[in-house]
Amino acid sequence: MSLLDEEGNQDESLESKTLSAEDQVKDHSAGTRVVAGQIFLESGKSDSQSENEENFHSREEEKESSLEELNSLEMSNLLNKDLEEAEIQSPVLTAIGGTADGEPCHFPFLFMEKEYAECTADGREDGRLWCATTYDYKKDQKWGFCESEEQSNKRRQMQEAEDVYQIGMKILNESSKKAQKKVAYQYLLKAADMNHTKAMEKVSYALLFGDYLKQNIQSSKELFEKLTEEGSPKGQMALGFLYASGLGVNSSQAKALVYYTFGALGGNLIAHMILGYRYWAGIGVLQSCESALTHYRLVANHVASDISLTGGTVVQRIRLADEVENPGMASGMLEEDLIQYYQFLAEKGDVQAQVGLGQLHLHGGRGVEQNHQRAFEYFNQAANAGNSHAMAFLGKMYSEGSDVVPQSNETALQYFKKAADMGNPVGQSGLGMAYLYGRGVPVNYELALKYFQKAAEQGWVDGQLQLGSMYYNGIGVKKDYKQALKYFNLASQGGHILAFYNLAQMHATGTGVMRSCHTAVELFKNVCERGRWSERLMTAYNSYKDGDSNSAVVQYLLLAEQGYEVAQSNAAFILDQKEASIVGENETYPRALLHWNRAASQGYTVARIKLGDYHFYGFGTDVDYETAFIHYRLASEQQHSAQAMFNLGYMHEKGLGIKQDIHLAKRFYDMAAEASPDAQVPVFLALCKLGVIYSLQYIREINIREVFSHIDMDQLLGPEWDLYLMTIIALLLGTIIAYRQRQHQAIPRPAGLRPAVPQQEPPPEHQPPQ
């Protein structure tokens, strides 16, 4: 029997029959009871019912504990008063149908020797909620539903949607194969059709980016609007993004700001990050460093709290424009052949290859997916061969724990000790952590300080960071903010995310340094950009490499809104190349110009030169040589760009946007040649052209006839100047004739050979030089 058939029969048993309670009891055997119109077996409750009761009690306990926490606050009296008023004003539940239609529910009521303080589905197979209208249900048999049939159907539908959603998420999380993930999204799509909020969020983003579902901006917009009406922060943030980027809707920065703000108020971290960037750069709002600091700090706190001992996933930032200029050089990606070569070396027992591959799989990046199982295997092989670095990383993996490696302080301590005894800084730092937090050993700040110092002296960032933390907090040493600042700076040079976070906190609060909001925001921004959402950078890059420019550009546009400079330049690059069909042809250059501008303001040289090019040629804006000249000059002065210097030379040469000046043109051409070896050939050609132009200008400026009329050859070269000229011409002719005759002379033969017959000339490559 289908689920719908079962529900129909259950409804019929409750509403269509009008037997009295006594008649209902008589109709059934002694081993059963009729409970709220349903047959209830005396033998006991089902497992699911028991679980429901346990969940009910656990929810009640959670509510009670949360109320106790509220009561402990300073405003406890007011809160208690509000709660009492809410209880007084709350509507009384009235029974619907059953044997007590229209009567108020009685709470608590006794059923099966258990008191219920709210409606329950216990005793019913259809899951409809009911209540008793007197205290003792068994005695009085007075009951009714707490919800209408429509409400019940809706609740059951949501439960069914939740079940489908959980199946989809299980497949999605447990599988790495694309085909399986597509199957998972079909489940999520089904749950979304049943108005499941979380499923709608997943599906709407999948439709927006084209992740495992066909990209459909319009459908994603409709889902985002639906989610926004339900108050979903994710939906509000995404709808703000659509209005900001003009995808599927007319662009409106005002609406975008409103939706971003609502998303941030709902706790969406990406919305906070977007608002932080907007306040920092003054996009659609008045520039405010303090507002940017508030938003960025909140996001940075979450990112820093997620950082593990192993450091987390590596963020790979690839600029498409640089990759086109230098294929394979700028990306930092490892070729598949190279990875296989390292794997071959590792299998043959090459310890360095084993350690390198272990680190790659531990952190991910450079085209290698994070895989703790393979990392553990490589480290184990290298550690067995006596490599201290591998031992230390095994210690980190055991200390952190994962699905592959069980957490074990004792095992971690053994590996750290072995590595530290061999002078390995990673092992020394791990041992310091063990003594600092008492992991497998008693807490000993002196030993922790000693090992951190040893690791820091060898330049290991974890040692520097922890040493800075000890000085900052005064643990085991006297509190010293200057020393803390020193070690945090050293660790930040090694790229440690927590070092950036700690420095940001010091600059934000003025601890140990002069307070600097600007510096704090830049540091917090750096931390925020290391969050889990940064993984979308590689997803977007892979989409672009797979030929899906529409998916890539949408992903880059969202990351660009979050303030990622690399995403801004990549989105602009794709638009510049006119590879994204979802953007209208008339809008391509203006949007590219916008993102080149944002990337340039964050210091990207290519973007600054592109801005000059767009104003020079009139792409997405009017032709404006003066503005182009300003952008080229900024790129030349701030980033010492050879391209910008060459362009400035050309503009000086032609007098575009600046007064024509051939001398300044030559100066900029020379500067370009000095700045980059690649510029030397074009500079040489430009200088040759400049020389010709200069010569023509000089000739144009003088009157040749007047020059020759004023020249007196007798006075200049003497009265016999014509004889001198004839002599020089004769000598030149004699030289040419002698040279020609020498060419026609016979080629000398090697000694000792007697040519019996005339020899042929040797091949050209064997002829002696003439």
PDB file of C-alpha atoms in Angstrom, residues 749-755 759:
ATOM      1  CA  ARG A 749      93.462  21.760 -52.522  1.00  0.00           C
ATOM      2  CA  PRO A 750      94.661  19.806 -49.493  1.00  0.00           C
ATOM      3  CA  ALA A 751      98.349  18.845 -49.601  1.00  0.00           C
ATOM      4  CA  GLY A 752      99.337  15.314 -50.653  1.00  0.00           C
ATOM      5  CA  LEU A 753      96.463  14.745 -53.032  1.00  0.00           C
ATOM      6  CA  ARG A 754      96.942  14.309 -56.782  1.00  0.00           C
ATOM      7  CA  PRO A 755      93.827  14.954 -58.696  1.00  0.00           C
ATOM      8  CA  GLN A 759      87.653  17.267 -58.732  1.00  0.00           C
TER       9      GLN A 759
END
